[in-house]
Short mmCIF file of C-alpha atoms in Angstrom, two decimals:
data_model
loop_
_atom_site.label_atom_id
_atom_site.label_comp_id
_atom_site.label_asym_id
_atom_site.label_seq_id
_atom_site.Cartn_x
_atom_site.Cartn_y
_atom_site.Cartn_z
CA MET A 31 0.00 0.00 0.00
CA ARG A 32 2.81 2.38 0.87
CA THR A 33 4.47 1.59 -2.46
CA GLY A 34 1.34 2.55 -4.38
CA LEU A 35 0.92 5.79 -2.47
CA ARG A 36 4.51 6.83 -3.05
CA PHE A 37 4.26 6.17 -6.75
CA LEU A 38 1.01 8.11 -7.07
CA LEU A 39 2.81 10.96 -5.35
CA MET A 40 5.52 10.70 -7.97
CA MET A 41 2.93 10.82 -10.77
CA LEU A 42 1.53 14.11 -9.50
CA ALA A 43 4.98 15.48 -8.79
CA SER A 44 6.10 14.76 -12.33
CA THR A 45 3.27 16.90 -13.67
CA LEU A 46 4.34 19.80 -11.51
CA THR A 47 7.96 19.21 -12.48
CA ALA A 48 7.14 19.36 -16.18
CA ALA A 49 5.28 22.62 -15.60
CA ALA A 50 8.22 24.12 -13.75
CA GLN A 51 11.06 23.32 -16.10
CA GLY A 52 13.71 26.00 -15.96
CA GLY A 53 13.56 26.38 -12.16
CA SER A 54 10.65 28.82 -11.97
CA ALA A 55 8.55 28.76 -8.84
CA ILE A 56 5.05 27.31 -9.05
CA LEU A 57 3.71 28.78 -5.82
CA PRO A 58 5.04 31.59 -3.61
CA GLY A 59 7.61 30.18 -1.21
CA VAL A 60 7.77 26.86 -3.04
CA SER A 61 10.94 26.04 -4.92
CA LEU A 62 11.73 23.21 -7.29
CA THR A 63 15.28 22.20 -8.15
CA GLN A 64 15.79 20.06 -11.23
CA GLY A 65 19.21 18.94 -12.42
CA LYS A 66 20.24 17.06 -15.48
CA GLY A 67 19.90 13.61 -13.96
CA SER A 68 17.76 14.20 -10.89
CA SER A 69 14.85 16.21 -9.56
CA THR A 70 14.34 17.30 -5.96
CA LEU A 71 11.08 18.57 -4.53
CA SER A 72 11.22 20.97 -1.62
CA ALA A 73 9.36 20.10 1.58
CA PRO A 74 6.55 22.66 1.04
CA LEU A 75 5.95 21.37 -2.49
CA GLN A 76 5.87 17.78 -1.23
CA ILE A 77 3.17 18.78 1.24
CA VAL A 78 1.16 20.49 -1.52
CA VAL A 79 1.47 17.44 -3.77
CA LEU A 80 0.55 15.07 -0.94
CA LEU A 81 -2.61 17.05 -0.10
CA THR A 82 -3.54 17.06 -3.78
CA LEU A 83 -2.96 13.32 -3.89
CA LEU A 84 -5.25 12.71 -0.92
CA THR A 85 -7.99 14.57 -2.77
CA LEU A 86 -7.54 12.66 -6.02
CA LEU A 87 -6.73 9.26 -4.51
CA PRO A 88 -10.34 7.93 -4.28
CA ALA A 89 -11.02 8.81 -7.92
CA ILE A 90 -7.70 7.27 -9.00
CA ILE A 91 -8.40 4.04 -7.10
CA MET A 92 -11.86 3.72 -8.61
CA SER A 93 -10.73 4.57 -12.14
CA VAL A 94 -7.62 2.47 -12.80
CA THR A 95 -8.09 -0.57 -10.54
CA PRO A 96 -10.46 -3.58 -10.29
CA PHE A 97 -12.33 -1.67 -7.56
CA LEU A 98 -14.94 -0.56 -10.10
CA ARG A 99 -15.93 -4.05 -11.22
CA ILE A 100 -15.82 -5.55 -7.73
CA SER A 101 -17.95 -2.84 -6.12
CA ILE A 102 -20.59 -3.06 -8.87
CA VAL A 103 -20.85 -6.85 -8.59
CA LEU A 104 -21.12 -6.74 -4.79
CA HIS A 105 -23.92 -4.19 -4.92
CA PHE A 106 -25.77 -6.26 -7.54
CA LEU A 107 -25.38 -9.29 -5.30
CA ARG A 108 -26.87 -7.49 -2.31
CA GLN A 109 -29.85 -6.37 -4.38
CA ALA A 110 -30.35 -9.89 -5.73
CA LEU A 111 -30.39 -11.29 -2.20
CA GLY A 112 -32.96 -8.69 -1.19
CA THR A 113 -31.25 -8.00 2.13
CA GLN A 114 -31.63 -4.21 1.78
CA SER A 115 -28.65 -2.71 3.64
CA THR A 116 -26.96 -5.94 4.77
CA PRO A 117 -24.00 -6.05 4.28
CA SER A 118 -23.66 -2.30 4.73
CA ASN A 119 -22.02 -0.02 2.19
CA GLN A 120 -18.98 0.31 4.43
CA VAL A 121 -18.48 -3.46 4.49
CA LEU A 122 -18.85 -3.83 0.72
CA ILE A 123 -16.54 -0.89 -0.01
CA GLY A 124 -13.96 -2.23 2.48
CA LEU A 125 -14.07 -5.70 0.93
CA ALA A 126 -13.73 -4.26 -2.56
CA LEU A 127 -10.82 -2.07 -1.44
CA PHE A 128 -8.81 -4.91 0.11
CA LEU A 129 -9.46 -7.19 -2.86
CA THR A 130 -8.24 -4.37 -5.10
CA ILE A 131 -5.04 -4.07 -3.05
CA LEU A 132 -4.52 -7.82 -3.34
CA ILE A 133 -4.90 -7.78 -7.12
CA MET A 134 -2.95 -4.57 -7.77
CA GLN A 135 -0.03 -5.25 -5.41
CA PRO A 136 2.24 -6.79 -8.11
CA VAL A 137 1.44 -3.94 -10.50
CA ALA A 138 2.08 -1.28 -7.84
CA THR A 139 5.37 -2.94 -6.87
CA GLU A 140 6.55 -2.97 -10.48
CA MET A 141 5.50 0.66 -10.92
CA TYR A 142 7.44 1.63 -7.81
CA THR A 143 10.53 -0.29 -8.89
CA LYS A 144 10.60 1.09 -12.43
CA GLY A 145 9.39 4.60 -11.70
CA TRP A 146 9.99 5.88 -8.19
CA GLU A 147 13.25 4.16 -7.25
CA PRO A 148 15.24 5.55 -10.22
CA ILE A 149 13.99 9.04 -9.37
CA GLU A 150 15.04 8.67 -5.72
CA LYS A 151 18.48 7.51 -6.84
CA GLY A 152 18.81 10.41 -9.27
CA GLU A 153 19.19 8.14 -12.27
CA VAL A 154 16.32 9.64 -14.29
CA THR A 155 14.22 12.78 -14.34
CA ALA A 156 10.68 12.85 -12.98
CA GLN A 157 9.20 12.77 -16.48
CA GLU A 158 11.29 9.75 -17.47
CA GLY A 159 10.39 8.01 -14.23
CA PHE A 160 6.73 8.72 -14.86
CA ASP A 161 6.91 7.23 -18.35
CA ARG A 162 8.69 4.13 -17.07
CA GLY A 163 6.47 3.73 -14.03
CA THR A 164 3.20 3.95 -15.93
CA GLN A 165 4.15 1.14 -18.33
CA PRO A 166 2.99 -1.65 -15.94
CA LEU A 167 -0.27 0.25 -15.40
CA ARG A 168 -0.79 0.62 -19.15
CA LYS A 169 -0.14 -3.11 -19.60
CA PHE A 170 -2.72 -3.92 -16.91
CA LEU A 171 -5.37 -1.62 -18.38
CA VAL A 172 -4.84 -2.88 -21.94
CA ARG A 173 -5.52 -6.46 -20.80
CA TYR A 174 -9.08 -5.63 -19.73
CA VAL A 175 -10.09 -2.82 -22.06
CA ARG A 176 -12.38 -3.46 -25.02
CA GLU A 177 -11.30 -2.42 -28.50
CA LYS A 178 -14.74 -0.94 -29.13
CA ASP A 179 -14.40 1.43 -26.18
CA VAL A 180 -10.90 2.46 -27.25
CA ARG A 181 -12.13 3.29 -30.75
CA LEU A 182 -14.96 5.36 -29.27
CA LEU A 183 -12.59 7.43 -27.12
CA LEU A 184 -10.12 7.87 -29.97
CA GLU A 185 -12.94 9.09 -32.20
CA ILE A 186 -14.29 11.49 -29.58
CA SER A 187 -10.86 12.95 -28.80
CA HIS A 188 -9.85 13.05 -32.51
CA THR A 189 -6.69 11.14 -31.64
CA PRO A 190 -4.98 9.01 -34.32
CA ALA A 191 -4.87 5.32 -33.50
CA PRO A 192 -1.42 4.22 -32.26
CA ALA A 193 0.55 1.45 -33.90
CA ARG A 194 0.46 -0.70 -30.76
CA PRO A 195 -2.00 -0.94 -27.84
CA ALA A 196 0.87 -0.22 -25.44
CA ASP A 197 1.24 3.23 -27.05
CA LEU A 198 -2.24 4.35 -26.02
CA GLY A 199 -2.24 7.44 -23.83
CA LEU A 200 -3.69 7.31 -20.34
CA ALA A 201 -6.17 10.06 -21.29
CA VAL A 202 -7.82 7.55 -23.66
CA LEU A 203 -6.97 4.30 -21.90
CA VAL A 204 -8.40 5.16 -18.48
CA PRO A 205 -11.96 6.14 -19.58
CA ALA A 206 -12.01 3.23 -22.04
CA TYR A 207 -11.06 0.89 -19.19
CA MET A 208 -13.84 2.33 -17.03
CA LEU A 209 -16.42 1.78 -19.78
CA SER A 210 -15.23 -1.80 -20.23
CA GLU A 211 -15.36 -2.50 -16.50
CA LEU A 212 -18.88 -1.05 -16.25
CA LYS A 213 -20.07 -3.40 -18.98
CA THR A 214 -18.34 -6.40 -17.42
CA GLY A 215 -19.69 -5.58 -13.95
CA PHE A 216 -23.25 -5.29 -15.22
CA GLN A 217 -22.92 -8.57 -17.14
CA ILE A 218 -21.76 -10.41 -14.01
CA GLY A 219 -24.51 -8.74 -11.97
CA ALA A 220 -27.18 -9.86 -14.45
CA VAL A 221 -25.93 -13.47 -14.23
CA LEU A 222 -26.02 -13.30 -10.42
CA PHE A 223 -29.62 -12.11 -10.51
CA LEU A 224 -30.92 -15.10 -12.49
CA PRO A 225 -31.00 -17.85 -9.80
CA PHE A 226 -32.52 -15.50 -7.23
CA LEU A 227 -35.07 -14.29 -9.80
CA ILE A 228 -36.15 -17.89 -10.35
CA ILE A 229 -36.73 -18.31 -6.61
CA ASP A 230 -38.82 -15.13 -6.58
CA LEU A 231 -40.92 -16.39 -9.48
CA VAL A 232 -41.49 -19.80 -7.88
CA VAL A 233 -42.47 -18.32 -4.52
CA ALA A 234 -44.75 -15.75 -6.18
CA SER A 235 -46.48 -18.48 -8.22
CA ILE A 236 -47.05 -20.66 -5.13
CA THR A 237 -48.38 -17.82 -2.99
CA LEU A 238 -50.77 -16.66 -5.72
CA SER A 239 -51.99 -20.21 -6.41
CA ILE A 240 -52.94 -20.77 -2.76
CA GLY A 241 -54.43 -17.30 -2.45
CA MET A 242 -51.98 -16.00 0.16
CA VAL A 243 -51.74 -12.33 -0.68
CA GLN A 244 -51.27 -10.94 2.82
CA LEU A 245 -47.46 -10.95 2.58
CA PRO A 246 -45.39 -9.74 -0.38
CA PRO A 247 -43.73 -12.62 -2.27
CA VAL A 248 -40.36 -10.88 -1.96
CA MET A 249 -40.53 -11.09 1.84
CA LEU A 250 -41.34 -14.80 1.70
CA SER A 251 -38.60 -15.61 -0.82
CA ALA A 252 -35.85 -13.72 1.06
CA PRO A 253 -35.13 -16.54 3.59
CA PHE A 254 -34.94 -19.12 0.79
CA LYS A 255 -32.50 -16.97 -1.21
CA ILE A 256 -30.29 -16.41 1.82
CA LEU A 257 -30.41 -20.12 2.69
CA LEU A 258 -29.44 -21.10 -0.87
CA PHE A 259 -26.61 -18.56 -0.89
CA VAL A 260 -25.25 -19.89 2.41
CA LEU A 261 -25.56 -23.56 1.44
CA VAL A 262 -23.54 -23.10 -1.77
CA ASP A 263 -20.97 -20.92 0.07
CA GLY A 264 -21.87 -18.02 -2.15
CA TRP A 265 -19.37 -15.50 -0.81
CA ASN A 266 -16.49 -17.85 -1.54
CA LEU A 267 -17.77 -18.54 -5.05
CA VAL A 268 -18.45 -14.90 -5.96
CA ILE A 269 -15.23 -13.47 -4.53
CA GLY A 270 -13.16 -16.34 -5.92
CA SER A 271 -14.61 -15.88 -9.39
CA LEU A 272 -14.10 -12.10 -9.26
CA VAL A 273 -10.46 -12.34 -8.24
CA ARG A 274 -9.68 -15.15 -10.72
CA SER A 275 -11.19 -13.08 -13.55
CA PHE A 276 -8.19 -10.73 -13.23
CA TYR A 277 -5.65 -13.53 -13.55
CA GLN A 278 -7.11 -15.67 -16.33
CA ILE A 279 -6.70 -13.23 -19.23
#
């Protein structure tokens, strides 16, 4: 986790470094020293970048990680079970967050090794470190992005198609990845709904056939859906399938 945070800090710092080439100050009282083979951020600028990072971190986590797909599937699952607010949003978000850390840990480690460490050692500039460090992230995003979504974003942004998928810019790759993950999450959610929908239909047919209309069929079917989910060890199956989906491509 610390590795990922430090690299995200480097990503934001590189943007500020590129804007301040030539040694000009970005903010009053904030200095930036950049040599030929190294770049050094002053303490005030590091604080500014860190505060900016804390503001952008939730959006970054949701945009370029499996968090998007996992959170959508978990919310679909809760609605299919009909348990209203159980598990709570905090529990589902926490589970999605830790599963995201588990999946993204190798990628974050590679990004830190290729991007942040050379900058700390003064071997490359911040811009070079950013380009090297984002390569593992690009590789991860390209694996799960759909070609149709990439073409759509390229057409909207009037950007010529690159020769290789690895040459796609993050400005196109990130929204295309989000569109692809939204589609995948909704597909998985629809499949999860089917067995519970069948239970609802069966219970509704039985209650209507015997003339029991005092209680809503959804209330009567809820215990059966929960019992079925527990008997098949549903949490293990759903979480296992979600995590494996990011390793099988």
